[in-house]
mmCIF file of C-alpha atoms in Angstrom:
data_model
loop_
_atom_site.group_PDB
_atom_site.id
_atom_site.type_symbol
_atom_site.label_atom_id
_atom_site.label_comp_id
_atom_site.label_asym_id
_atom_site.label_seq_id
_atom_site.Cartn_x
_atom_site.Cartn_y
_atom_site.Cartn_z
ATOM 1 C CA UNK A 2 0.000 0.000 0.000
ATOM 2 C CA UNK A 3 1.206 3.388 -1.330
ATOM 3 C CA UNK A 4 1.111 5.981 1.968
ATOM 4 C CA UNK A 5 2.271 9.490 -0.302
ATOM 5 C CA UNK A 6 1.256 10.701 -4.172
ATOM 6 C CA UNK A 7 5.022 10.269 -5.660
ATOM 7 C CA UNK A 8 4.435 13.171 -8.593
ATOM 8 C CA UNK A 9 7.033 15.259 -10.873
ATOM 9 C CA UNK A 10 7.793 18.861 -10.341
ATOM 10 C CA UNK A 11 9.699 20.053 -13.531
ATOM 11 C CA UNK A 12 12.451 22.087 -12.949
ATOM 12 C CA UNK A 13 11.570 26.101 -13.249
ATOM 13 C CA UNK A 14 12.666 27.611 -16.306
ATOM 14 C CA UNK A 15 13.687 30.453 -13.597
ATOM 15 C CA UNK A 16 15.903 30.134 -10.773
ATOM 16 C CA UNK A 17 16.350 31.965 -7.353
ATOM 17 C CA UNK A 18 19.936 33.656 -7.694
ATOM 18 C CA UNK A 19 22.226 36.180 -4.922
ATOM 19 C CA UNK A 20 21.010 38.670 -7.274
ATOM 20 C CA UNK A 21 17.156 38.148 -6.877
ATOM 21 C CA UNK A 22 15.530 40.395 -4.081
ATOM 22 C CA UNK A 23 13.018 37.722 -2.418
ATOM 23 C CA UNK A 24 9.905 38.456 0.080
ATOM 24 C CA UNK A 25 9.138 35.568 1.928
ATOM 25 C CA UNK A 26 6.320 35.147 4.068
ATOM 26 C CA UNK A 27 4.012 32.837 5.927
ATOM 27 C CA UNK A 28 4.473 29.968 8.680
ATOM 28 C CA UNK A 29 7.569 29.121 10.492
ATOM 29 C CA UNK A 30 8.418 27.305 7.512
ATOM 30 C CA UNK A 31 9.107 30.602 5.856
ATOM 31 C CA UNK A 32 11.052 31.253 8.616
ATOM 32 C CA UNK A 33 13.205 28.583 8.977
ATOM 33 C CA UNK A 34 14.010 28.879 4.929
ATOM 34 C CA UNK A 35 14.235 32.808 5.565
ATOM 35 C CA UNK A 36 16.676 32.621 8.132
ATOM 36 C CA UNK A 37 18.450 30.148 5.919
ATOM 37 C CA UNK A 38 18.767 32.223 3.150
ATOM 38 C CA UNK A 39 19.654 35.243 4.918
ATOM 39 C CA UNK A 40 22.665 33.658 6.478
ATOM 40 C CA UNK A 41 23.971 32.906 2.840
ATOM 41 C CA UNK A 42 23.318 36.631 2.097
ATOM 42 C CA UNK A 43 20.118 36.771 -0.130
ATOM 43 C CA UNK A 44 18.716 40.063 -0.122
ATOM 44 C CA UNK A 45 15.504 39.174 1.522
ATOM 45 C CA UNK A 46 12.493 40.240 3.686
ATOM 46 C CA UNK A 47 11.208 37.912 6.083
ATOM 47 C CA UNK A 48 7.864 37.847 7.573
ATOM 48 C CA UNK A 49 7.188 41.864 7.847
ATOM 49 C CA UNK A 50 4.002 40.903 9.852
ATOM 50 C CA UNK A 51 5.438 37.870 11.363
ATOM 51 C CA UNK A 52 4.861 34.524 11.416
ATOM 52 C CA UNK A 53 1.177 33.826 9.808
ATOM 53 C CA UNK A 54 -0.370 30.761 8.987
ATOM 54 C CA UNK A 55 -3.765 31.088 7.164
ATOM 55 C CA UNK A 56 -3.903 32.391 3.351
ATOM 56 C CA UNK A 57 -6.433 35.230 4.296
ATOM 57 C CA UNK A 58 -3.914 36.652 6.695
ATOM 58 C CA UNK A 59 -1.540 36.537 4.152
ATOM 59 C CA UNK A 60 -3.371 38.246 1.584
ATOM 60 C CA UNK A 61 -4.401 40.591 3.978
ATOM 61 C CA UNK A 62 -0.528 41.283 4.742
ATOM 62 C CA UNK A 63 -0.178 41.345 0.621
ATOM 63 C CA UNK A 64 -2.554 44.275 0.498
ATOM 64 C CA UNK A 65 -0.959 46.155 3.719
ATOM 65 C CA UNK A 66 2.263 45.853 1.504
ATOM 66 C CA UNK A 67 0.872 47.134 -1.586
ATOM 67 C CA UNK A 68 -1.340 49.557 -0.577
ATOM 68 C CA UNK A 69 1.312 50.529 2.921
ATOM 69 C CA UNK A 70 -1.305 50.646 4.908
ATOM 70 C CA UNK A 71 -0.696 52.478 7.783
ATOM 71 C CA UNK A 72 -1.910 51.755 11.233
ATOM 72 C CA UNK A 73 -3.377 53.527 14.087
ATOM 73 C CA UNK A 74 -4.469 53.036 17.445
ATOM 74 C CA UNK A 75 -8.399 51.884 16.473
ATOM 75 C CA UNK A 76 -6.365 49.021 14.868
ATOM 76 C CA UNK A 77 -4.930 47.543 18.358
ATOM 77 C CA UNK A 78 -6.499 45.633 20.776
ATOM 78 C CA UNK A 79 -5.189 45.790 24.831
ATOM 79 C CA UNK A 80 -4.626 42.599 26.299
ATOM 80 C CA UNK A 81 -2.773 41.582 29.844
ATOM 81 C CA UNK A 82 -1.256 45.784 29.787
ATOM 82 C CA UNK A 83 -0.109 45.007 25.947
ATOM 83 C CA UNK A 84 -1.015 46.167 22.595
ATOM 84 C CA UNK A 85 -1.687 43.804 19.593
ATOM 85 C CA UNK A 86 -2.471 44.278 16.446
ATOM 86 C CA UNK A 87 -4.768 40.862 15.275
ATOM 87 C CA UNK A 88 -3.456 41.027 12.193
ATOM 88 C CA UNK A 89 0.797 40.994 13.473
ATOM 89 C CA UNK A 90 2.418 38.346 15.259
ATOM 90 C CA UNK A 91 2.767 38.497 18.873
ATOM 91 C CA UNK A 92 6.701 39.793 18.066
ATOM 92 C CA UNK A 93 5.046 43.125 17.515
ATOM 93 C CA UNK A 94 3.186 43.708 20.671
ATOM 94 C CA UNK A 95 4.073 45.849 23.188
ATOM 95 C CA UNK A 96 3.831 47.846 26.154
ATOM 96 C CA UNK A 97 3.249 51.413 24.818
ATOM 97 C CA UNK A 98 1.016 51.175 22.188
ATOM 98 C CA UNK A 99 2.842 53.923 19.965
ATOM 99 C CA UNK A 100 5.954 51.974 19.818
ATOM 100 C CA UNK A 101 3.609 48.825 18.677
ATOM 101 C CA UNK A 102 1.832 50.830 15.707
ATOM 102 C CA UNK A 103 5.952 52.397 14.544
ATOM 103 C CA UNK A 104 7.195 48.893 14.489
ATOM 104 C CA UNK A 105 4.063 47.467 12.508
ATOM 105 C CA UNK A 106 4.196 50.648 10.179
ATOM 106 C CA UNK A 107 7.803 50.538 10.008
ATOM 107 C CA UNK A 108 7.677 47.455 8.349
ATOM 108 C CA UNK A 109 4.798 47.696 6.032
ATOM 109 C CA UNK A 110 6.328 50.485 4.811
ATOM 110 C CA UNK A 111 10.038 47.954 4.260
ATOM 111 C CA UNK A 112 7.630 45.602 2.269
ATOM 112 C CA UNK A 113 6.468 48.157 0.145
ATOM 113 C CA UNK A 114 8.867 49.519 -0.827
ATOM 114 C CA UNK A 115 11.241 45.815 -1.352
ATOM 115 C CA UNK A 116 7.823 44.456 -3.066
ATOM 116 C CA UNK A 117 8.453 47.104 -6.066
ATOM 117 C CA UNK A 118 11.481 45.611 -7.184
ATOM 118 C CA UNK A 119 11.157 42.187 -5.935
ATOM 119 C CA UNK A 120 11.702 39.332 -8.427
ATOM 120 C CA UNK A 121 10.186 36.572 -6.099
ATOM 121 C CA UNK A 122 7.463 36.153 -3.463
ATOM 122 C CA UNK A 123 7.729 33.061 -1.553
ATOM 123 C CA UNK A 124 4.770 31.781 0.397
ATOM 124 C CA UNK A 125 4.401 29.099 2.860
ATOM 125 C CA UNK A 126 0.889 28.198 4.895
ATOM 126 C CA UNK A 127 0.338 26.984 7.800
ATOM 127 C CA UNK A 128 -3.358 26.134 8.080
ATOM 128 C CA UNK A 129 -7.040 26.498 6.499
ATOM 129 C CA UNK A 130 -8.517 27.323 9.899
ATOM 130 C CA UNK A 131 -8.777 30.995 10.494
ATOM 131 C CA UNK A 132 -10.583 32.928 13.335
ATOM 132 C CA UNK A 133 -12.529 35.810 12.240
ATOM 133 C CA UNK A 134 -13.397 38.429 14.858
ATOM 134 C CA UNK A 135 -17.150 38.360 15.752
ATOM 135 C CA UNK A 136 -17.207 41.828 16.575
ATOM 136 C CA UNK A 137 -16.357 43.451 12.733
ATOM 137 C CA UNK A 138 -16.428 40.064 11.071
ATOM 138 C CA UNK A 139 -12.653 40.259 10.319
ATOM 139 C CA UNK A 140 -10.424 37.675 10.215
ATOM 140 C CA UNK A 141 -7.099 37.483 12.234
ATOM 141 C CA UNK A 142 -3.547 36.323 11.990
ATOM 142 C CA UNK A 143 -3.100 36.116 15.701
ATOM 143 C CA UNK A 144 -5.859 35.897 18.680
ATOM 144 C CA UNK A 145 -3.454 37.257 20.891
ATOM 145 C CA UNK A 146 -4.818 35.264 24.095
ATOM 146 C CA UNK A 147 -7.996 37.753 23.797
ATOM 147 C CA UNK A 148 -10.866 35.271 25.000
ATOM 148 C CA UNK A 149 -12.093 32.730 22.573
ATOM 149 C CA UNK A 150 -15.053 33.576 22.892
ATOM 150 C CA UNK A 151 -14.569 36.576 21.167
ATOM 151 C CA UNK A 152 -13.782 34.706 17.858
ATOM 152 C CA UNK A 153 -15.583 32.496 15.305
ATOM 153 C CA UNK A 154 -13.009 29.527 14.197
ATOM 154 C CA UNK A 155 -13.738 29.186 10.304
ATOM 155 C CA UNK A 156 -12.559 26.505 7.728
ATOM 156 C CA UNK A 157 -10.883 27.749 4.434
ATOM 157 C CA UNK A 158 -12.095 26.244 1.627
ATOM 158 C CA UNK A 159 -10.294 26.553 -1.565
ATOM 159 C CA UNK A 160 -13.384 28.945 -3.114
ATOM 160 C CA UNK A 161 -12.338 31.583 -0.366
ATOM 161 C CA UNK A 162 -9.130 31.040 -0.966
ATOM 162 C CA UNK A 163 -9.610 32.015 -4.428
ATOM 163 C CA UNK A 164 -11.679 35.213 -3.648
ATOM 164 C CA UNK A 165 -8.955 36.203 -1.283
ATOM 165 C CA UNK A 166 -6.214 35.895 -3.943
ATOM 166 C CA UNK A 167 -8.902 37.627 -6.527
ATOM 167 C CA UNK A 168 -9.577 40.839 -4.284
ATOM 168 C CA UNK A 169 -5.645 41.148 -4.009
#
C-alpha cells in the first residue's frame, strides 16, 4: 500500500539567484528557509508581519504591503497591559502602544517599498482554519490570548481562498 502521491515537479525555467531580491512570508516554515537564506546573504524580507499561517492573513498582509497601509491606534487591541495588532504576530506587541503601531508601520512600509522591485514572493501556509473576529467580522492572523469567545473559528475552503487571492 502506497502511503504518499510520488508526482514530478519540472524544474523552473527560472531560478532563485544572490542577485534576486526575495519576500518571503508565511508559517515558520518561511522562517526557517528565511533565516536560511539570509545567512547565505540573499537580499531578503522575512515575515514583515510575522509569522502567519492562514492564506487570508496573508493576503491581507499582501494588500498592507501594496497599498502601505498604515496603522493607528483603532487598529490595536489591549490585552494583559499590551497592545496587539490581530493582524501581526505576537513579536510586535508591546507595552506602549505607539511603539507597537511604529514597528508594525515601520515594516509595512520595508515591504512596500522591497515588493516594487522584488523578483520573487515566496509563500508558505500553515493552516485552512482561520478565526474571524465576531465583533467586525474580520479575520485574524493572531488571537493574541484575547478570550475565545470573542472569535468564530472558520474553515478555508479553496473557493475563499480564491476570492482572497482575486480581491488582491
Amino acid at each position: 500500500m502506497n502511503f504518499f502521491l510520488p508526482f514530478d515537479i519540472p524544474k523552473s525555467a527560472r531560478c532563485i539567484g544572490y542577485n534576486d531580491k526575495i519576500l518571503c512570508l508565511g508559517s515558520c516554515f518561511a522562517n526557517e528557509i528565511g533565516q536560511r537564506m539570509q545567512e547565505h546573504k540573499f537580499d531578503i524580507i522575512l515575515n514583515p508581519h510575522g509569522i502567519l499561517y492562514n492564506p487570508l492573513s496573508i493576503c491581507i498582509a499582501l494588500d498592507d504591503y501594496m497599498d502601505q497601509r498604515n496603522y493607528d491606534h483603532t487598529n490595536l487591541v489591549n490585552q494583559h497591559d499590551q497592545w496587539h495588532s490581530l493582524n501581526h504576530h505576537g513579536s510586535f506587541s508591546d507595552a506602549d502602544p505607539d511603539h507597537c503601531l511604529e514597528q508594525i508601520n515601520l515594516n509595512i512600509a520595508r515591504a512596500n517599498h522591497f515588493l516594487k522591485t522584488a523578483g520573487w514572493v515566496c509563500i508558505t501556509l500553515g493552516s485552512s482554519w482561520a478565526y474571524a473576529h465576531k465583533s467586525t467580522g474580520n479575520i485574524v492572523a493572531n488571537c493574541h490570548k484575547v478570550p475565545e469567545d470573542n472569535f468564530t473559528k472558520i474553515f478555508i475552503d479553496g473557493s475563499r481562498q480564491i476570492q482572497a487571492l482575486e480581491a488582491i
